[in-house]
Tab-separated table of C-alpha atoms (C1' of nucleotides) in Angstrom:
chain	number	residue	atom	x	y	z
A	25	MET	CA	71.746	85.476	117.092
A	26	ILE	CA	73.511	88.738	117.843
A	27	ILE	CA	72.807	91.831	115.514
A	28	THR	CA	74.957	94.841	115.314
A	29	LYS	CA	74.901	98.033	113.389
A	30	ALA	CA	78.072	96.931	111.486
A	31	GLY	CA	76.931	93.323	110.536
A	32	ARG	CA	77.464	90.536	112.494
A	33	ARG	CA	77.981	86.818	111.417
A	34	MET	CA	75.507	83.927	112.106
A	35	PHE	CA	77.266	81.303	114.371
A	36	PRO	CA	76.844	79.088	113.680
A	37	ALA	CA	76.608	79.261	110.275
A	38	MET	CA	73.745	77.756	107.790
A	39	ARG	CA	75.480	74.817	105.586
A	40	VAL	CA	73.289	72.727	103.124
A	41	LYS	CA	74.277	70.266	100.771
A	42	ILE	CA	72.483	69.387	97.511
A	43	SER	CA	71.608	66.426	95.409
A	44	GLY	CA	69.189	65.759	92.988
A	45	LEU	CA	69.793	68.990	90.788
A	46	ASP	CA	69.853	68.879	86.816
A	47	PRO	CA	74.001	69.014	86.591
A	48	ARG	CA	73.882	70.999	83.356
A	49	GLN	CA	71.535	73.302	84.185
A	50	GLN	CA	72.653	76.918	85.727
A	51	TYR	CA	70.973	78.120	89.639
A	52	TYR	CA	71.331	80.728	91.975
A	53	VAL	CA	71.875	79.623	96.026
A	54	ALA	CA	69.974	82.123	98.001
A	55	MET	CA	69.177	82.669	101.447
A	56	ASP	CA	66.879	84.916	103.850
A	57	VAL	CA	65.474	84.936	107.185
A	58	ILE	CA	61.769	85.624	107.680
A	59	PRO	CA	60.057	86.820	110.837
A	60	LEU	CA	58.562	83.458	112.851
A	61	ASP	CA	55.883	85.162	114.324
A	62	ASN	CA	53.791	88.730	115.175
A	63	LYS	CA	55.700	89.259	118.613
A	64	ARG	CA	58.478	90.907	120.321
A	65	TYR	CA	60.324	88.643	122.876
A	66	ARG	CA	61.999	89.407	126.437
A	67	TYR	CA	64.145	87.038	128.339
A	68	VAL	CA	62.143	86.181	131.675
A	69	TYR	CA	65.618	85.123	133.675
A	70	HIS	CA	64.674	83.787	136.724
A	71	SER	CA	62.790	81.109	134.551
A	72	SER	CA	65.038	81.230	131.404
A	73	LYS	CA	62.480	81.325	128.757
A	74	TRP	CA	61.853	84.027	126.232
A	75	MET	CA	58.211	85.388	126.616
A	76	ALA	CA	56.074	87.280	124.030
A	77	ALA	CA	56.074	90.608	125.147
A	78	GLY	CA	53.999	92.702	122.614
A	79	ASN	CA	53.443	92.902	118.819
A	80	ALA	CA	56.296	92.430	116.173
A	81	ASP	CA	58.676	95.951	115.439
A	82	SER	CA	57.221	97.523	112.049
A	83	PRO	CA	58.552	95.434	109.015
A	84	VAL	CA	62.453	95.813	107.980
A	85	PRO	CA	63.587	95.893	104.041
A	86	PRO	CA	63.561	92.452	102.398
A	87	ARG	CA	67.267	91.167	102.007
A	88	VAL	CA	68.399	88.061	100.468
A	89	TYR	CA	72.183	86.965	100.600
A	90	VAL	CA	72.713	85.228	97.569
A	91	HIS	CA	75.685	82.969	97.574
A	92	PRO	CA	78.839	83.466	96.875
A	93	ASP	CA	78.852	81.358	94.267
A	94	SER	CA	76.407	81.890	92.207
A	95	LEU	CA	75.681	81.526	89.299
A	96	ALA	CA	76.829	78.204	89.365
A	97	SER	CA	75.521	74.511	87.469
A	98	GLY	CA	73.683	72.040	89.455
A	99	GLU	CA	77.265	69.639	88.592
A	100	THR	CA	79.354	72.616	90.846
A	101	TRP	CA	76.536	72.964	93.368
A	102	MET	CA	76.355	69.774	94.663
A	103	ARG	CA	80.296	68.852	94.795
A	104	GLN	CA	80.327	71.026	97.463
A	105	VAL	CA	79.152	71.680	100.856
A	106	ILE	CA	77.556	75.009	100.581
A	107	SER	CA	78.406	77.434	103.515
A	108	PHE	CA	76.478	80.916	104.192
A	109	ASP	CA	79.533	81.991	106.526
A	110	LYS	CA	79.912	84.841	105.632
A	111	LEU	CA	76.421	86.314	105.550
A	112	LYS	CA	75.799	89.118	107.971
A	113	LEU	CA	72.751	90.437	109.651
A	114	THR	CA	72.449	93.819	110.882
A	115	ASN	CA	70.042	95.748	112.739
A	116	ASN	CA	70.247	99.208	110.472
A	117	GLU	CA	67.087	99.523	108.908
A	118	LEU	CA	69.520	101.838	106.870
A	119	ASP	CA	71.975	99.304	105.930
A	120	ASP	CA	73.542	99.309	102.375
A	121	GLN	CA	76.086	96.725	102.901
A	122	GLY	CA	73.308	94.368	101.520
A	123	HIS	CA	73.354	92.310	105.014
A	124	ILE	CA	70.342	91.230	105.903
A	125	ILE	CA	68.054	93.421	107.985
A	126	LEU	CA	66.214	91.936	111.345
A	127	HIS	CA	64.900	93.508	114.369
A	128	SER	CA	66.607	92.618	117.836
A	129	MET	CA	64.516	90.440	120.715
A	130	HIS	CA	62.295	88.766	117.587
A	131	LYS	CA	61.987	85.210	116.195
A	132	TYR	CA	62.847	84.466	113.020
A	133	GLN	CA	62.993	81.321	110.340
A	134	PRO	CA	65.695	81.280	107.770
A	135	ARG	CA	65.421	79.825	104.799
A	136	VAL	CA	67.347	78.677	101.650
A	137	HIS	CA	66.198	79.058	98.209
A	138	VAL	CA	67.443	77.173	95.611
A	139	ILE	CA	66.849	79.464	92.497
A	140	GLN	CA	67.008	77.803	88.579
A	141	LYS	CA	68.260	80.444	86.360
A	142	GLU	CA	65.308	81.607	83.470
A	143	ARG	CA	66.800	83.508	80.514
A	144	GLY	CA	67.341	87.414	81.336
A	145	GLU	CA	66.375	86.922	84.805
A	146	GLU	CA	68.941	89.215	87.277
A	147	LEU	CA	68.581	87.507	91.000
A	148	SER	CA	68.402	91.255	93.149
A	149	HIS	CA	70.221	91.148	96.932
A	150	VAL	CA	67.135	93.602	98.277
A	151	ARG	CA	63.777	91.979	96.386
A	152	ALA	CA	62.347	88.938	97.684
A	153	VAL	CA	63.423	85.831	96.187
A	154	PRO	CA	61.017	85.375	92.692
A	155	GLN	CA	58.441	82.588	93.458
A	156	GLY	CA	57.933	80.366	91.188
A	157	ASP	CA	58.180	76.935	89.571
A	158	GLY	CA	61.874	77.211	89.028
A	159	THR	CA	61.880	78.172	92.868
A	160	ARG	CA	62.614	75.564	95.579
A	161	THR	CA	62.681	76.825	99.009
A	162	LEU	CA	63.476	74.839	102.147
A	163	SER	CA	63.016	76.180	106.153
A	164	PHE	CA	64.423	73.722	108.704
A	165	PRO	CA	62.717	74.624	111.837
A	166	GLU	CA	65.826	73.728	113.761
A	167	THR	CA	67.525	76.531	112.645
A	168	VAL	CA	64.359	79.115	114.398
A	169	PHE	CA	66.589	82.067	116.145
A	170	THR	CA	66.293	84.665	118.196
A	171	THR	CA	67.663	87.992	118.036
A	172	VAL	CA	69.378	90.324	120.584
A	173	THR	CA	72.689	92.973	120.936
A	174	ALA	CA	73.766	90.780	123.500
A	175	TYR	CA	73.184	87.400	124.542
A	176	GLN	CA	70.424	86.623	127.258
A	177	ASN	CA	71.672	83.363	128.304
A	178	GLN	CA	75.256	82.161	129.809
A	179	GLN	CA	74.843	78.560	128.252
A	180	ILE	CA	74.572	80.066	124.761
A	181	THR	CA	77.708	82.599	125.656
A	182	LYS	CA	79.678	79.989	126.268
A	183	LEU	CA	78.581	77.754	123.958
A	184	LYS	CA	79.451	80.501	121.447
A	185	ILE	CA	82.702	80.696	122.928
A	186	ASP	CA	83.315	77.182	122.838
A	187	ARG	CA	82.477	76.501	119.407
A	188	ASN	CA	83.663	79.655	117.635
A	189	PRO	CA	87.250	80.011	116.714
A	190	PHE	CA	87.011	84.116	117.091
A	191	ALA	CA	85.691	83.728	120.932
A	192	LYS	CA	88.881	81.298	121.516
A	193	GLY	CA	90.298	84.323	123.782
A	194	PHE	CA	87.341	83.892	126.094
A	195	ARG	CA	87.636	80.266	126.579
A	196	ASP	CA	88.600	78.528	130.016
A	197	SER	CA	92.404	77.478	129.703
A	198	GLY	CA	92.977	73.923	129.691
A	199	ARG	CA	91.037	71.788	132.096
A	200	ASN	CA	87.760	73.039	131.090
A	201	ARG	CA	88.222	72.045	127.371
A	202	MET	CA	86.031	69.267	126.221
A	203	GLY	CA	85.756	67.382	122.994
A	204	LEU	CA	82.523	67.468	121.043
A	205	GLU	CA	80.916	64.698	122.463
A	206	ALA	CA	80.911	65.926	126.161
A	207	LEU	CA	80.010	69.666	125.127
A	208	VAL	CA	76.666	68.473	123.239
A	209	GLU	CA	75.530	66.228	125.761
A	210	SER	CA	76.081	69.633	128.036
A	211	TYR	CA	73.659	71.578	125.771
A	212	GLY	CA	70.276	69.157	126.430
A	213	PHE	CA	69.002	71.802	123.643
A	214	TRP	CA	72.065	71.851	121.194
A	215	ARG	CA	70.909	68.872	119.084
A	216	PRO	CA	73.458	68.717	116.263
A	217	SER	CA	72.632	66.295	113.479
A	218	LEU	CA	72.201	64.878	109.768
A	219	ARG	CA	68.929	65.618	108.668
A	220	SER	CA	68.086	65.158	105.221
A	221	LEU	CA	64.548	66.700	103.312
A	222	MET	CA	63.545	65.382	100.369
A	223	PHE	CA	61.110	67.746	97.841
A	224	GLU	CA	58.324	65.117	98.316
A	225	ASP	CA	57.802	66.395	101.884
A	226	ILE	CA	57.709	69.856	100.311
A	227	PRO	CA	53.116	70.826	100.494
A	228	GLY	CA	52.629	71.830	97.287
A	229	MET	CA	55.343	69.828	95.529
A	230	LYS	CA	54.474	68.593	91.996
A	231	GLN	CA	55.165	65.357	90.530
A	232	GLY	CA	57.225	65.416	87.125
A	233	ASP	CA	59.256	68.318	88.409
A	234	LYS	CA	62.571	68.470	87.239
A	235	LEU	CA	64.026	69.238	90.707
A	236	MET	CA	61.858	66.074	92.598
A	237	LEU	CA	64.646	64.263	93.681
A	238	MET	CA	66.782	67.323	95.574
A	239	SER	CA	67.363	66.845	98.769
A	240	ILE	CA	68.621	69.110	101.231
A	241	MET	CA	70.876	68.397	103.641
A	242	ILE	CA	71.141	70.332	107.315
A	243	LEU	CA	74.947	69.141	108.287
A	244	VAL	CA	75.903	70.904	111.266
A	245	SER	CA	74.340	74.302	111.743
A	246	LEU	CA	71.540	73.883	113.666
A	247	THR	CA	70.703	76.604	116.284
A	248	PRO	CA	69.150	76.672	119.387
A	249	VAL	CA	65.507	78.174	119.631
A	250	CYS	CA	66.855	80.176	122.564
A	251	LEU	CA	70.145	81.501	120.701
B	13	MET	CA	107.735	89.339	90.507
B	14	ILE	CA	108.422	86.676	92.660
B	15	ILE	CA	106.548	83.069	92.746
B	16	THR	CA	106.751	80.372	94.929
B	17	LYS	CA	105.431	76.527	95.205
B	18	ALA	CA	102.220	78.100	97.079
B	19	GLY	CA	101.743	81.024	94.897
B	20	ARG	CA	102.171	84.448	95.162
B	21	ARG	CA	100.276	87.471	94.629
B	22	MET	CA	101.304	90.134	91.691
B	23	PHE	CA	102.549	93.747	93.579
B	24	PRO	CA	101.587	95.797	92.651
B	25	ALA	CA	98.322	94.559	91.074
B	26	MET	CA	96.602	94.718	87.604
B	27	ARG	CA	93.664	97.231	88.211
B	28	VAL	CA	91.451	98.045	85.163
B	29	LYS	CA	88.488	100.566	84.278
B	30	ILE	CA	86.346	99.167	81.244
B	31	SER	CA	84.140	101.585	79.495
B	32	GLY	CA	82.110	100.994	75.978
B	33	LEU	CA	80.561	97.451	76.711
B	34	ASP	CA	77.002	97.021	76.249
B	35	PRO	CA	75.198	97.235	79.646
B	36	ARG	CA	72.760	94.450	79.439
B	37	GLN	CA	74.897	91.918	77.721
B	38	GLN	CA	76.689	89.406	79.901
B	39	TYR	CA	80.650	89.212	79.782
B	40	TYR	CA	83.551	87.170	81.686
B	41	VAL	CA	86.923	89.440	82.820
B	42	ALA	CA	89.862	87.357	82.362
B	43	MET	CA	93.724	87.362	83.151
B	44	ASP	CA	96.793	85.320	82.293
B	45	VAL	CA	100.291	85.874	81.695
B	46	ILE	CA	102.154	84.914	78.309
B	47	PRO	CA	106.208	84.764	77.336
B	48	LEU	CA	107.575	87.518	76.314
B	49	ASP	CA	109.657	86.067	74.623
B	50	ASN	CA	111.866	82.632	73.618
B	51	LYS	CA	114.793	83.668	76.589
B	52	ARG	CA	115.803	82.721	80.443
B	53	TYR	CA	117.858	85.682	81.957
B	54	ARG	CA	120.488	86.081	84.296
B	55	TYR	CA	120.842	89.414	86.340
B	56	VAL	CA	123.996	90.910	86.162
B	57	TYR	CA	124.812	92.788	89.220
B	58	HIS	CA	127.755	95.115	88.490
B	59	SER	CA	125.459	96.189	85.492
B	60	SER	CA	122.490	95.889	87.318
B	61	LYS	CA	120.899	94.609	83.721
B	62	TRP	CA	118.955	91.702	82.822
B	63	MET	CA	120.768	89.634	80.456
B	64	ALA	CA	119.138	86.957	78.188
B	65	ALA	CA	121.246	83.421	79.111
B	66	GLY	CA	120.366	80.597	77.058
B	67	ASN	CA	116.751	79.685	75.479
B	68	ALA	CA	113.342	79.797	77.562
B	69	ASP	CA	112.256	76.673	79.954
B	70	SER	CA	109.974	74.295	78.406
B	71	PRO	CA	106.246	75.608	78.427
B	72	VAL	CA	104.387	75.363	81.605
B	73	PRO	CA	100.620	74.201	81.713
B	74	PRO	CA	98.329	77.498	80.602
B	75	ARG	CA	96.050	78.996	83.190
B	76	VAL	CA	93.908	81.838	83.064
B	77	TYR	CA	92.251	84.000	86.294
B	78	VAL	CA	89.126	84.438	85.879
B	79	HIS	CA	88.009	87.377	87.294
B	80	PRO	CA	85.790	86.352	90.799
B	81	ASP	CA	83.013	88.471	89.912
B	82	SER	CA	82.315	86.935	86.885
B	83	LEU	CA	80.081	86.474	84.979
B	84	ALA	CA	78.439	89.634	84.949
B	85	SER	CA	77.092	92.637	83.106
B	86	GLY	CA	78.374	95.206	81.148
B	87	GLU	CA	76.950	97.415	83.596
B	88	THR	CA	78.281	95.874	86.622
B	89	TRP	CA	81.919	95.745	84.954
B	90	MET	CA	82.091	99.209	84.245
B	91	ARG	CA	81.123	100.876	87.349
B	92	GLN	CA	84.137	99.771	89.215
B	93	VAL	CA	87.283	99.850	89.261
B	94	ILE	CA	88.387	96.029	88.125
B	95	SER	CA	91.416	94.448	90.257
B	96	PHE	CA	93.237	91.475	89.979
B	97	ASP	CA	94.745	91.403	93.151
B	98	LYS	CA	93.475	88.124	94.545
B	99	LEU	CA	95.528	86.017	91.676
B	100	LYS	CA	98.522	84.091	92.548
B	101	LEU	CA	101.621	83.009	90.590
B	102	THR	CA	103.325	80.101	91.271
B	103	ASN	CA	106.331	78.065	89.467
B	104	ASN	CA	104.733	74.574	90.512
B	105	GLU	CA	104.173	72.909	87.691
B	106	LEU	CA	102.150	70.459	89.132
B	107	ASP	CA	99.846	73.094	91.068
B	108	ASP	CA	96.226	72.342	91.411
B	109	GLN	CA	95.127	75.589	93.256
B	110	GLY	CA	94.411	76.861	89.681
B	111	HIS	CA	97.653	79.587	90.010
B	112	ILE	CA	98.949	81.030	87.510
B	113	ILE	CA	102.282	78.954	86.340
B	114	LEU	CA	105.094	80.485	85.007
B	115	HIS	CA	109.209	79.839	85.022
B	116	SER	CA	111.615	81.957	87.593
B	117	MET	CA	113.659	83.846	85.619
B	118	HIS	CA	111.959	84.748	82.673
B	119	LYS	CA	109.799	87.312	81.256
B	120	TYR	CA	106.332	87.895	80.985
B	121	GLN	CA	103.523	89.870	79.617
B	122	PRO	CA	100.330	89.886	81.463
B	123	ARG	CA	96.841	90.445	79.843
B	124	VAL	CA	93.501	91.206	80.321
B	125	HIS	CA	90.582	89.418	78.617
B	126	VAL	CA	86.788	90.300	78.239
B	127	ILE	CA	85.118	87.829	76.711
B	128	GLN	CA	81.156	88.106	75.361
B	129	LYS	CA	78.966	85.004	77.352
B	130	GLU	CA	78.203	82.976	74.661
B	131	ARG	CA	75.017	80.280	75.431
B	132	GLY	CA	76.197	77.618	77.197
B	133	GLU	CA	80.141	78.789	77.077
B	134	GLU	CA	81.427	77.482	80.242
B	135	LEU	CA	84.977	79.147	80.787
B	136	SER	CA	87.995	77.020	82.376
B	137	HIS	CA	90.730	78.239	84.234
B	138	VAL	CA	92.977	75.338	82.681
B	139	ARG	CA	92.781	75.980	79.218
B	140	ALA	CA	93.155	78.876	76.870
B	141	VAL	CA	90.898	81.896	76.501
B	142	PRO	CA	88.693	81.610	73.446
B	143	GLN	CA	89.515	83.814	70.666
B	144	GLY	CA	86.509	84.766	68.468
B	145	ASP	CA	84.598	88.251	67.919
B	146	GLY	CA	83.473	87.735	71.423
B	147	THR	CA	86.578	88.384	72.876
B	148	ARG	CA	89.176	91.244	73.255
B	149	THR	CA	92.673	91.163	74.767
B	150	LEU	CA	94.567	93.778	75.862
B	151	SER	CA	98.223	93.673	76.736
B	152	PHE	CA	100.356	97.012	78.039
B	153	PRO	CA	103.499	96.858	77.643
B	154	GLU	CA	104.014	98.818	81.400
B	155	THR	CA	102.958	95.741	82.963
B	156	VAL	CA	105.957	93.486	81.705
B	157	PHE	CA	107.402	91.902	84.565
B	158	THR	CA	110.872	89.304	85.346
B	159	THR	CA	109.843	86.744	87.603
B	160	VAL	CA	112.218	85.844	90.079
B	161	THR	CA	112.410	83.446	93.585
B	162	ALA	CA	114.730	85.690	95.541
B	163	TYR	CA	115.116	89.769	94.366
B	164	GLN	CA	118.203	90.609	92.472
B	165	ASN	CA	118.097	94.514	92.789
B	166	GLN	CA	117.902	96.261	95.721
B	167	GLN	CA	115.286	98.885	94.613
B	168	ILE	CA	112.882	97.059	93.417
B	169	THR	CA	112.889	95.054	97.677
B	170	LYS	CA	112.854	98.324	98.570
B	171	LEU	CA	110.125	99.549	96.345
B	172	LYS	CA	107.643	96.487	97.127
B	173	ILE	CA	108.568	97.103	100.757
B	174	ASP	CA	107.804	100.659	100.718
B	175	ARG	CA	104.322	100.263	98.860
B	176	ASN	CA	102.829	97.013	99.845
B	177	PRO	CA	101.282	97.612	103.105
B	178	PHE	CA	102.101	93.621	103.793
B	179	ALA	CA	105.888	94.441	104.249
B	180	LYS	CA	105.188	97.211	106.283
B	181	GLY	CA	107.451	95.252	109.524
B	182	PHE	CA	110.647	95.980	107.000
B	183	ARG	CA	110.334	99.359	106.437
B	184	ASP	CA	112.691	101.959	107.463
B	185	SER	CA	111.252	103.283	110.636
B	186	GLY	CA	109.875	107.162	110.484
B	187	ARG	CA	112.444	109.960	108.964
B	188	ASN	CA	112.871	107.378	105.876
B	189	ARG	CA	109.253	107.728	105.295
B	190	MET	CA	108.418	109.266	101.811
B	191	GLY	CA	105.339	110.524	100.399
B	192	LEU	CA	104.372	109.048	96.645
B	193	GLU	CA	105.665	112.030	94.643
B	194	ALA	CA	108.814	111.523	96.388
B	195	LEU	CA	108.927	107.548	96.204
B	196	VAL	CA	107.868	107.778	92.475
B	197	GLU	CA	110.628	110.728	91.930
B	198	SER	CA	113.042	108.155	93.449
B	199	TYR	CA	112.669	105.340	91.266
B	200	GLY	CA	113.342	106.587	87.910
B	201	PHE	CA	111.657	103.440	86.210
B	202	TRP	CA	108.333	103.602	87.970
B	203	ARG	CA	106.486	105.366	86.260
B	204	PRO	CA	102.498	105.555	87.569
B	205	SER	CA	100.346	106.556	84.884
B	206	LEU	CA	96.635	106.964	83.689
B	207	ARG	CA	96.569	105.244	80.414
B	208	SER	CA	93.961	104.635	78.108
B	209	LEU	CA	93.878	102.016	75.219
B	210	MET	CA	90.581	102.381	72.601
B	211	PHE	CA	89.899	99.396	70.508
B	212	GLU	CA	89.977	101.270	67.787
B	213	ASP	CA	94.255	100.676	68.588
B	214	ILE	CA	93.828	97.075	68.168
B	215	PRO	CA	95.183	95.456	65.239
B	216	GLY	CA	92.719	93.943	63.340
B	217	MET	CA	89.808	95.731	64.820
B	218	LYS	CA	86.648	95.425	62.737
B	219	GLN	CA	84.021	98.149	62.243
B	220	GLY	CA	81.005	98.039	63.621
B	221	ASP	CA	82.194	95.971	66.402
B	222	LYS	CA	79.641	96.180	69.443
B	223	LEU	CA	82.579	96.489	71.191
B	224	MET	CA	84.473	99.102	69.153
B	225	LEU	CA	83.607	101.898	71.622
B	226	MET	CA	85.110	100.210	74.774
B	227	SER	CA	88.208	101.247	76.399
B	228	ILE	CA	90.512	99.810	79.349
B	229	MET	CA	92.603	102.789	81.284
B	230	ILE	CA	95.336	100.664	83.301
B	231	LEU	CA	94.974	103.061	86.232
B	232	VAL	CA	97.958	102.501	88.689
B	233	SER	CA	99.733	98.836	88.291
B	234	LEU	CA	102.745	99.761	86.339
B	235	THR	CA	104.970	97.322	86.486
B	236	PRO	CA	109.180	98.132	86.003
B	237	VAL	CA	110.416	95.309	83.833
B	238	CYS	CA	113.337	94.353	85.934
B	239	LEU	CA	111.144	93.401	88.715
C	19	DT	C1'	65.828	99.900	134.081
C	20	DA	C1'	66.829	96.983	129.938
C	21	DG	C1'	68.462	97.526	125.788
C	22	DT	C1'	72.182	99.429	122.487
C	23	DT	C1'	76.297	101.190	121.034
C	24	DC	C1'	81.251	101.126	121.043
C	25	DG	C1'	86.417	100.569	121.744
C	26	DC	C1'	89.046	96.633	123.256
C	27	DA	C1'	92.014	93.033	124.071
C	28	DC	C1'	92.173	88.513	121.518
C	29	DC	C1'	91.921	85.651	118.339
C	30	DT	C1'	91.793	83.246	113.043
C	31	DA	C1'	93.603	83.883	108.550
C	32	DG	C1'	96.655	85.041	105.622
C	33	DG	C1'	100.236	88.161	102.526
C	34	DT	C1'	105.253	90.613	103.228
C	35	DG	C1'	110.664	89.863	103.079
C	36	DA	C1'	114.580	89.004	105.682
C	37	DA	C1'	117.761	85.143	106.502
C	38	DA	C1'	118.934	80.614	106.852
C	39	DA	C1'	119.046	75.839	104.643
C	40	DT	C1'	118.995	73.185	100.813
C	41	DA	C1'	119.286	72.296	96.098
C	42	DT	C1'	121.646	71.997	91.570
D	10	DA	C1'	128.240	79.642	92.027
D	11	DT	C1'	123.764	80.411	91.753
D	12	DA	C1'	119.120	79.298	92.521
D	13	DT	C1'	114.950	77.737	95.728
D	14	DT	C1'	113.078	76.430	99.780
D	15	DT	C1'	111.228	76.892	104.402
D	16	DT	C1'	110.241	79.085	108.692
D	17	DC	C1'	109.751	82.894	110.665
D	18	DA	C1'	108.570	87.811	112.957
D	19	DC	C1'	105.895	91.296	111.399
D	20	DC	C1'	102.213	93.171	109.281
D	21	DT	C1'	96.919	93.881	106.640
D	22	DA	C1'	92.402	92.295	107.674
D	23	DG	C1'	88.480	91.088	110.302
D	24	DG	C1'	85.540	88.195	113.389
D	25	DT	C1'	84.793	87.665	118.653
D	26	DG	C1'	82.717	88.181	123.280
D	27	DC	C1'	83.754	92.063	127.203
D	28	DG	C1'	82.667	96.086	129.844
D	29	DA	C1'	81.545	100.599	130.527
D	30	DA	C1'	79.384	104.411	128.502
D	31	DC	C1'	75.202	105.856	126.503
D	32	DT	C1'	70.638	105.987	125.916
D	33	DA	C1'	64.974	106.160	126.102
DNA sequence: TAGTTCGCACCTAGGTGAAAATAT
DNA sequence: ATATTTTCACCTAGGTGCGAACTA
């Protein structure tokens, strides 16, 4: 995923559908991005692979992207597909725009949080998400990505150009256009799918929890590991 | 003010600064638009005046524009200038986009509401603002406007073109450009000002009310009556 | 030399009034 | 006649990867 000083969107964006919430309860929905491991990576062109190359850079200030529809009722959240397309990534450690701060050439795991509103609680953009009974955190391994300041892999570049409407100007004209199916076929690592994760699957999930029936589906946004 | 089926922004937009709120209390800020009188108007070109011409059309469905930063703390509201620039007006009585529905060729009074969050209360976009001790409603006579589907007055057209960035394409090139002061000067009825209205000024204002010290200033958005 | 930054052309998305077409 | 609707050129605002310049 490309990161810049000014902040760059993720593409594709995380999109999530939630069910099983208490329709009348108020929730925040938020996203953050945590390091996948303790390594720094480099892309080895001749083998077309990311290789570990030393230890991770020093930690960056923690940031949380609170979905702009927050605070909203369970009913509201469940009625829509929740898209994180306005979230931005930056490599500027002094960023004051509330963007998520990451190091380039590292691997990251995005997470989605569903946070039940406690009385008086205020969700901060610059502090870690409160962990407790009222918070459910979900990660999808399919969405792990590698940060770069310039694409290392021509397949990824082509994928971005072909799928992102804002990159239309770089597409091959006419003849090379593909339908979604052919496109998907041509990228072995690109696995769009509809995945469903029940809270029953979550380690430490408590019986009798109000949120037990909540499930989250990733609809579209599966990001190849080497992105 | 031009109204269309699809919805059209107000220009200039209402902009408001609030002080005197309880920093920790949660508030909605909202705007609505009420009929100024019971008349329908027509513009008489030779006298350059709006004249009453019959009774108002039948009432339209009530709509409230809840400011997108709602719900927020008094501290948050007071820290910023609150702009209503994304509010849209429509003449479509069947509108389902949440726009404010008005009749063309009528006079209207915009109002700003500051609504203290009561427990469990949900603010509706399609129902009148709840009137009670937790709600303060303010109207500024300077912001009264007349709705049209096409401008009736060449001065207004020029004003809109000169001030609205989105109408830049219609401006006279170079030589006719004016600075703000000259522009303001040239419109006798255009009175930008900084007005401050204390809640003490409001009829029925109660002593000891938590909100008593709140004041609201209109910063920029004064709209001529004949707009 | 590998990684980053910056200006840019080229898009999407959507807010303007003009003018022609249509409605009342 | 007068008012409204529709389409359009021309903007603002901002999301793309490219490629040259820069950096360590």
